Amino acid sequence: MNPRARISGLGKYLPEKILTNADLEKLVDTSDAWIQERTGIRERRIAADNESASTMAIEAARQALEQAEIDPADLDLVIVATTSPDGLFPATASLVQNGLGAGRAGAFDVNAACVGFLSGLATGAQFIETGAYKRVLVIGTEVLSRIVDWTDRGTCLLFADAAGAVVLEASDRGGPLSFVLHSDGSGADKLFAHGPATRKDIADRDCHFISMDGRHIFKFAVQAMESAAREAIAKAGLEIDDIDLLVPHQANLRIIRATAKALGLPEERAMINVDRYGNTSAASIPVALREAWEEGRLHEGDRVVLMTFGGGLAWGAMVLDWAPVGPLTAAVTPVHATAGGN
Ligand code: UT7
């Protein structure tokens, strides 16, 4: 039997600085009441000047590795999902690999905007399920505050900074049961970044900022997450009622509520922390997953659906069979890799 890619460690890092809706009222023409009603967001975190996608990723990764009781030196691969990397290249994953002291690990970045973490997780799981690698670190990290137009009230209240990480380990239980990833690049102009780029019409040496058609994305979001979740659940051979917890991309409380409703699941079955952190793109799902664990909402054998949407346009979902985090125990027999890394 092929190894399963169990999640053995979860980590998060939130910068200390809090930006409240009241703070935003001083920057743009908006109000706390409007933001709460339309998005559910109360506050978000903003990275300090000495923080970047890689430094925050390293903090989240350390927490995940500690929980899994894995020495960074034993990692086979580091995957970083980000749309706000330290630089165009090298890969932020290489900076994280070095910062952690993961001397024998390969490293690369994944950019699929808010679908980045799910894409990275699906990729990392393949390395384990094929037997190529045994320990893979997957991180979502974003410093969106540096690529937000602070004069645009349609975006600056949504996007913020965070990092989340998971350790995937070869095991005989737990891990993804199914996943689906989709893309429709015809909607590329609905959510994109101006800035350092090789395409002349969006390249701008002096600034770098997110441009979004919020209404278009809103309509796309609910339908995209619902259809992806249904597809992944069916692919796993399950029914909607079998799902114990939804961990949706934290973009907007109204989108999360509408998606849960469309799936016919009560809102209580969805993990929600968008009120405290806003939309942290690739970091949003791993941070929410860590907090679901902290809140005691993840139990052995639970069927957990991760689902997301965003720039691309892109969308996807994954069904996880939850096995307890932490080191491999007698109850979880390690599966030995059959090829590749050791
Ligand atoms: O990871 C994926 C990222 N993107 C998303 O998830 C974005 C999805 N879209 C959204 O979350 C919502 O579309 C927004 C939160 C961006 C906007 O909410 P909305 O309910 O779609 O508002 P709207 O753009 O339809 O605007 C409604 C009204 C307009 O006024 P009028 O024309 O009705 O008089 C806007 O001018 O609200 C006004 N408005 C604001 N008012 C106060 C727009 N932005 C603001 C604001 N503060 N920040």
Coordinates of C-alpha atoms and ligand atoms in Angstrom, one line a residue:
M1 CA 0.0 0.0 0.0
N2 CA 1.2 3.5 -0.8
P3 CA 2.3 5.6 2.1
R4 CA -0.2 8.3 3.3
A5 CA 0.9 11.9 3.8
R6 CA -0.2 12.5 7.4
I7 CA 0.0 16.0 8.8
S8 CA 2.2 15.6 11.9
G9 CA 2.8 19.2 12.8
L10 CA 1.0 22.5 12.5
G11 CA 2.4 26.0 13.0
K12 CA 1.4 29.6 12.7
Y13 CA 3.0 33.0 13.0
L14 CA 1.1 36.3 13.3
P15 CA 3.0 39.6 13.4
E16 CA 2.5 41.5 16.6
K17 CA 1.2 44.7 15.1
I18 CA -2.6 44.9 15.0
L19 CA -4.4 47.2 12.5
T20 CA -8.0 47.8 13.6
N21 CA -11.0 49.0 11.5
A22 CA -10.8 52.2 13.5
D23 CA -7.2 52.6 12.3
L24 CA -8.4 52.2 8.7
E25 CA -11.0 54.9 9.2
K26 CA -8.1 57.3 9.5
L27 CA -6.5 56.1 6.2
V28 CA -9.5 55.8 3.8
D29 CA -13.2 56.7 3.6
T30 CA -14.7 53.8 5.4
S31 CA -16.2 52.8 8.7
D32 CA -15.9 50.0 11.2
A33 CA -19.6 49.2 10.8
W34 CA -19.2 48.9 6.9
I35 CA -16.2 46.6 7.2
Q36 CA -17.7 44.4 9.8
E37 CA -21.0 44.1 7.9
R38 CA -19.5 43.5 4.5
T39 CA -16.5 41.3 5.4
G40 CA -16.7 40.2 9.1
I41 CA -13.2 41.6 9.6
R42 CA -12.5 43.4 12.9
E43 CA -8.7 43.6 12.8
R44 CA -5.6 42.2 10.9
R45 CA -1.9 41.9 11.5
I46 CA 0.9 43.9 9.8
A47 CA 4.5 42.7 9.6
A48 CA 7.2 44.8 11.2
D49 CA 9.9 46.4 9.0
N50 CA 12.4 43.6 9.8
E51 CA 9.9 40.9 8.9
S52 CA 9.4 39.3 5.5
A53 CA 7.7 36.3 4.0
S54 CA 10.8 34.1 4.8
T55 CA 11.2 35.3 8.4
M56 CA 7.6 34.7 9.2
A57 CA 7.6 31.3 7.4
I58 CA 10.6 30.2 9.5
E59 CA 8.7 31.0 12.7
A60 CA 5.6 29.1 11.6
A61 CA 7.7 26.2 10.4
R62 CA 9.6 26.0 13.7
Q63 CA 6.3 25.6 15.6
A64 CA 5.1 22.9 13.2
L65 CA 8.5 21.0 13.3
E66 CA 8.4 21.2 17.1
Q67 CA 5.0 19.6 17.3
A68 CA 6.0 16.9 14.9
E69 CA 9.3 16.4 16.8
I70 CA 11.2 16.6 13.6
D71 CA 14.7 17.9 13.3
P72 CA 14.9 20.3 10.3
A73 CA 18.0 18.4 9.2
D74 CA 15.8 15.4 8.5
L75 CA 13.4 17.3 6.1
D76 CA 13.4 16.1 2.5
L77 CA 11.7 19.1 0.9
V78 CA 10.5 22.6 1.7
I79 CA 7.6 24.1 -0.3
V80 CA 6.7 27.7 0.2
A81 CA 3.4 29.1 -1.2
T82 CA 3.4 32.9 -1.5
T83 CA 2.4 35.8 -3.7
S84 CA 4.6 38.2 -1.7
P85 CA 8.0 36.5 -1.8
D86 CA 11.1 38.2 -0.3
G87 CA 12.2 38.8 -3.9
L88 CA 11.4 37.6 -7.5
F89 CA 14.2 35.0 -7.0
P90 CA 15.7 33.1 -5.4
A91 CA 12.8 31.1 -4.1
T92 CA 11.7 32.1 -0.6
A93 CA 11.7 28.4 0.1
S94 CA 15.5 28.4 -0.2
L95 CA 15.8 31.2 2.4
V96 CA 13.5 29.2 4.7
Q97 CA 15.5 26.0 4.1
N98 CA 18.7 27.8 5.0
G99 CA 17.1 29.6 8.0
L100 CA 15.8 26.4 9.4
G101 CA 19.0 24.5 8.9
A102 CA 17.3 22.0 6.6
G103 CA 20.6 21.0 5.1
R104 CA 19.5 18.1 2.9
A105 CA 16.1 19.4 1.8
G106 CA 15.2 20.6 -1.7
A107 CA 13.2 23.8 -1.9
F108 CA 10.9 25.6 -4.2
D109 CA 8.0 28.1 -4.2
V110 CA 4.5 27.7 -5.4
N111 CA 2.5 30.7 -6.6
A112 CA -1.2 30.1 -7.1
A113 CA -2.3 33.2 -5.1
C114 CA -4.9 32.2 -2.5
V115 CA -4.8 28.6 -3.8
G116 CA -1.1 28.5 -3.2
F117 CA -1.1 26.6 0.1
L118 CA -3.6 24.0 -1.2
S119 CA -1.5 23.5 -4.3
G120 CA 1.7 23.2 -2.2
L121 CA 0.0 20.7 0.1
A122 CA -1.3 18.6 -2.8
T123 CA 2.3 18.7 -4.4
G124 CA 4.0 17.8 -1.1
A125 CA 1.6 14.9 -0.5
Q126 CA 2.4 13.4 -4.0
F127 CA 6.1 13.3 -3.0
I128 CA 5.2 11.2 0.0
E129 CA 2.5 9.1 -1.5
T130 CA 4.9 8.0 -4.4
G131 CA 7.5 7.0 -1.8
A132 CA 10.0 9.5 -3.0
Y133 CA 10.2 11.5 0.2
K134 CA 9.3 10.9 3.9
R135 CA 9.2 14.4 5.4
V136 CA 7.9 17.5 3.6
L137 CA 7.4 20.9 5.0
V138 CA 4.6 23.0 3.3
I139 CA 4.3 26.7 4.3
G140 CA 2.0 29.5 3.3
T141 CA 3.4 33.0 4.0
E142 CA 2.3 36.5 3.0
V143 CA 3.3 40.1 3.6
L144 CA 0.4 41.5 1.6
S145 CA 0.6 44.8 3.5
R146 CA 3.6 45.6 1.3
I147 CA 1.7 45.1 -1.9
V148 CA -1.6 46.7 -0.9
D149 CA -2.6 50.1 -2.2
W150 CA -3.3 51.9 1.1
T151 CA -5.4 54.5 -0.7
D152 CA -7.8 51.8 -2.2
R153 CA -10.7 51.2 0.2
G154 CA -11.8 48.2 -1.8
T155 CA -8.6 46.2 -1.0
C156 CA -6.7 47.7 1.9
L157 CA -9.2 46.6 4.5
L158 CA -9.1 42.9 3.4
F159 CA -5.5 41.8 2.9
A160 CA -2.9 41.3 5.7
D161 CA 0.1 39.4 6.9
A162 CA 0.7 35.9 8.4
A163 CA 2.4 32.5 7.9
G164 CA 1.2 29.0 8.5
A165 CA 3.0 25.7 8.1
V166 CA 2.4 22.0 8.1
V167 CA 4.7 19.0 8.3
L168 CA 3.7 16.0 6.1
E169 CA 5.1 12.6 7.0
A170 CA 4.9 9.2 5.5
S171 CA 2.5 7.2 7.6
D172 CA -0.1 4.4 7.3
R173 CA -3.0 6.7 8.2
G174 CA -4.2 10.2 7.9
G175 CA -3.6 12.8 5.2
P176 CA -5.4 13.7 2.0
L177 CA -8.1 11.4 0.7
S178 CA -8.7 13.5 -2.4
F179 CA -8.1 16.9 -3.9
V180 CA -9.1 19.0 -6.9
L181 CA -7.3 22.0 -8.4
H182 CA -8.9 24.3 -11.0
S183 CA -8.0 27.4 -12.9
D184 CA -9.5 29.8 -15.4
G185 CA -6.9 32.3 -16.5
S186 CA -9.5 34.2 -18.5
G187 CA -10.2 36.0 -15.2
A188 CA -6.6 37.0 -14.6
D189 CA -7.5 40.7 -14.8
K190 CA -10.0 40.5 -12.0
L191 CA -7.4 40.1 -9.3
F192 CA -3.7 40.7 -9.9
A193 CA -0.7 42.7 -8.8
H194 CA 0.9 45.6 -10.6
G195 CA 4.6 45.8 -9.9
P196 CA 7.9 44.1 -10.6
A197 CA 7.0 42.1 -13.7
T198 CA 8.3 41.2 -17.1
R199 CA 5.0 42.2 -18.8
K200 CA 5.4 45.9 -19.7
D201 CA 1.8 46.9 -19.1
I202 CA 1.8 45.8 -15.5
A203 CA 5.5 46.4 -14.7
D204 CA 6.1 49.3 -12.4
R205 CA 9.5 49.8 -10.8
D206 CA 8.2 52.2 -8.1
C207 CA 5.2 50.4 -6.7
H208 CA 3.6 47.1 -6.3
F209 CA 0.0 46.8 -5.5
I210 CA -3.1 44.5 -5.7
S211 CA -5.9 45.4 -8.1
M212 CA -9.2 43.6 -7.6
D213 CA -12.8 43.6 -9.0
G214 CA -14.3 42.7 -5.6
R215 CA -17.9 42.1 -6.8
H216 CA -16.7 39.8 -9.5
I217 CA -14.5 37.8 -7.1
F218 CA -17.3 37.6 -4.6
K219 CA -19.7 36.0 -7.0
F220 CA -17.1 33.6 -8.3
A221 CA -16.0 32.7 -4.8
V222 CA -19.0 31.0 -3.4
Q223 CA -19.8 29.0 -6.5
A224 CA -16.1 28.0 -6.9
M225 CA -15.6 26.8 -3.4
E226 CA -18.9 24.9 -3.3
S227 CA -18.3 23.1 -6.5
A228 CA -14.7 22.2 -5.6
A229 CA -15.8 20.9 -2.2
R230 CA -18.5 18.8 -3.7
E231 CA -16.1 17.4 -6.3
A232 CA -13.4 16.6 -3.8
I233 CA -15.9 15.0 -1.4
A234 CA -17.4 12.8 -4.1
K235 CA -13.8 11.9 -5.2
A236 CA -13.1 10.7 -1.7
G237 CA -16.2 8.5 -1.8
L238 CA -18.0 10.5 0.8
E239 CA -21.2 12.4 1.3
I240 CA -21.6 16.0 2.4
D241 CA -23.0 14.8 5.7
D242 CA -19.7 12.9 6.4
I243 CA -17.8 16.2 6.7
D244 CA -16.9 17.2 10.2
L245 CA -15.1 20.5 9.6
L246 CA -14.8 22.9 6.8
V247 CA -11.6 25.0 6.7
P248 CA -12.3 27.6 4.1
H249 CA -10.0 30.3 2.8
Q250 CA -10.6 33.2 5.1
A251 CA -11.5 36.0 2.7
N252 CA -14.8 37.3 3.8
L253 CA -17.3 36.0 6.5
R254 CA -20.2 36.4 4.0
I255 CA -18.4 34.2 1.5
I256 CA -17.7 31.5 4.2
R257 CA -21.3 31.6 5.4
A258 CA -22.8 31.5 1.9
T259 CA -20.6 28.5 1.0
A260 CA -21.5 26.5 4.1
K261 CA -25.1 27.2 3.3
A262 CA -24.8 26.2 -0.3
L263 CA -23.2 22.9 0.9
G264 CA -26.1 22.4 3.3
L265 CA -23.8 22.5 6.3
P266 CA -24.3 24.6 9.5
E267 CA -22.0 27.6 9.9
E268 CA -20.7 26.0 13.1
R269 CA -19.1 23.4 11.0
A270 CA -16.8 26.0 9.4
M271 CA -13.6 27.2 11.0
I272 CA -13.6 31.0 11.1
N273 CA -10.9 33.4 12.1
V274 CA -11.2 36.0 9.3
D275 CA -12.5 38.5 12.0
R276 CA -9.0 38.6 13.6
Y277 CA -6.6 38.3 10.6
G278 CA -8.4 39.4 7.4
N279 CA -7.4 37.7 4.2
T280 CA -3.8 36.4 4.4
S281 CA -4.0 34.6 1.0
A282 CA -1.6 31.5 1.0
A283 CA -1.3 31.7 4.8
S284 CA -5.0 31.7 5.5
I285 CA -5.7 27.9 5.5
P286 CA -2.7 26.7 7.4
V287 CA -3.3 29.4 10.1
A288 CA -7.0 28.4 10.3
L289 CA -6.0 24.7 10.5
R290 CA -3.6 25.3 13.4
E291 CA -6.2 27.3 15.2
A292 CA -8.8 24.6 14.6
W293 CA -6.4 22.2 16.4
E294 CA -5.8 24.7 19.2
E295 CA -9.5 25.0 19.7
G296 CA -9.9 21.2 19.9
R297 CA -11.9 21.0 16.7
L298 CA -9.9 18.3 15.1
H299 CA -10.4 14.7 16.2
E300 CA -9.0 11.4 15.0
G301 CA -10.9 10.1 12.0
D302 CA -12.6 13.5 11.3
R303 CA -13.2 14.3 7.6
V304 CA -11.9 17.8 7.1
V305 CA -12.4 19.8 3.9
L306 CA -10.0 22.5 2.9
M307 CA -11.4 24.8 0.2
T308 CA -10.2 28.0 -1.5
F309 CA -10.4 30.4 -4.4
G310 CA -8.5 33.4 -5.6
G311 CA -6.4 35.2 -8.2
G312 CA -5.8 33.2 -11.4
L313 CA -8.6 32.8 -11.2
A314 CA -8.0 29.5 -9.4
W315 CA -9.9 27.4 -6.9
G316 CA -9.7 24.0 -5.3
A317 CA -10.5 21.7 -2.4
M318 CA -9.0 18.8 -0.5
V319 CA -10.5 16.2 1.9
L320 CA -8.3 15.2 4.8
D321 CA -8.6 12.1 7.0
W322 CA -7.5 13.6 10.3
A323 CA -5.0 11.7 12.3
P324 CA -3.6 13.2 15.5
V325 CA -0.6 15.5 15.1
G326 CA 2.7 14.8 16.9
P327 CA 5.4 12.3 16.5
L328 CA 4.9 8.9 15.1
T329 CA 3.9 6.5 17.8
A330 CA 3.5 2.7 18.0
A331 CA -0.1 3.2 16.8
V332 CA 1.2 5.0 13.7
T333 CA 3.6 2.7 12.0
P334 CA 6.1 4.6 9.9
V335 CA 6.0 3.6 6.2
H336 CA 9.4 3.2 4.7
A337 CA 10.1 5.1 1.5
T338 CA 10.5 2.8 -1.5
A339 CA 12.5 5.2 -3.7
G340 CA 14.3 8.5 -3.7
G341 CA 15.0 10.2 -0.4
N342 CA 15.7 8.5 2.9
Ligands
UT7_1 O1 -8.7 35.9 -1.8 C1 -9.6 36.3 -2.7 C2 -9.7 37.8 -2.5 N1 -10.8 38.6 -2.8 C3 -12.0 38.5 -2.2 O2 -12.4 37.6 -1.5 C4 -12.9 39.7 -2.5 C5 -14.3 39.3 -2.6 N2 -15.2 40.5 -2.6 C6 -15.5 41.1 -1.4 O3 -15.1 40.6 -0.3 C7 -16.4 42.3 -1.5 O4 -16.8 42.5 -2.8 C8 -15.8 43.6 -0.9 C9 -15.7 43.4 0.6 C10 -14.5 43.9 -1.6 C11 -16.8 44.7 -1.2 O5 -18.0 44.4 -0.6 P1 -19.4 44.5 -1.5 O6 -20.5 44.2 -0.6 O7 -19.2 43.7 -2.7 O8 -19.4 46.1 -1.8 P2 -19.5 46.8 -3.2 O9 -18.2 46.8 -3.9 O10 -20.7 46.2 -3.9 O11 -19.9 48.3 -2.7 C12 -21.1 48.6 -2.0 C13 -21.1 50.0 -1.6 C14 -20.7 51.0 -2.7 O12 -21.5 52.1 -2.6 P3 -22.8 52.4 -3.4 O13 -22.3 52.3 -4.9 O14 -23.7 51.3 -3.1 O15 -23.2 53.8 -3.0 C15 -19.3 51.2 -2.5 O16 -18.9 52.5 -3.0 O17 -20.1 50.2 -0.6 C16 -19.2 51.2 -1.0 N3 -17.9 50.8 -0.5 C17 -17.4 51.2 0.7 N4 -18.0 51.9 1.7 C18 -17.3 52.0 2.9 C19 -16.9 50.1 -1.1 N5 -15.9 49.9 -0.3 C20 -16.2 50.6 0.8 C21 -15.5 50.7 2.0 N6 -16.0 51.5 3.0 N7 -14.2 50.2 2.2

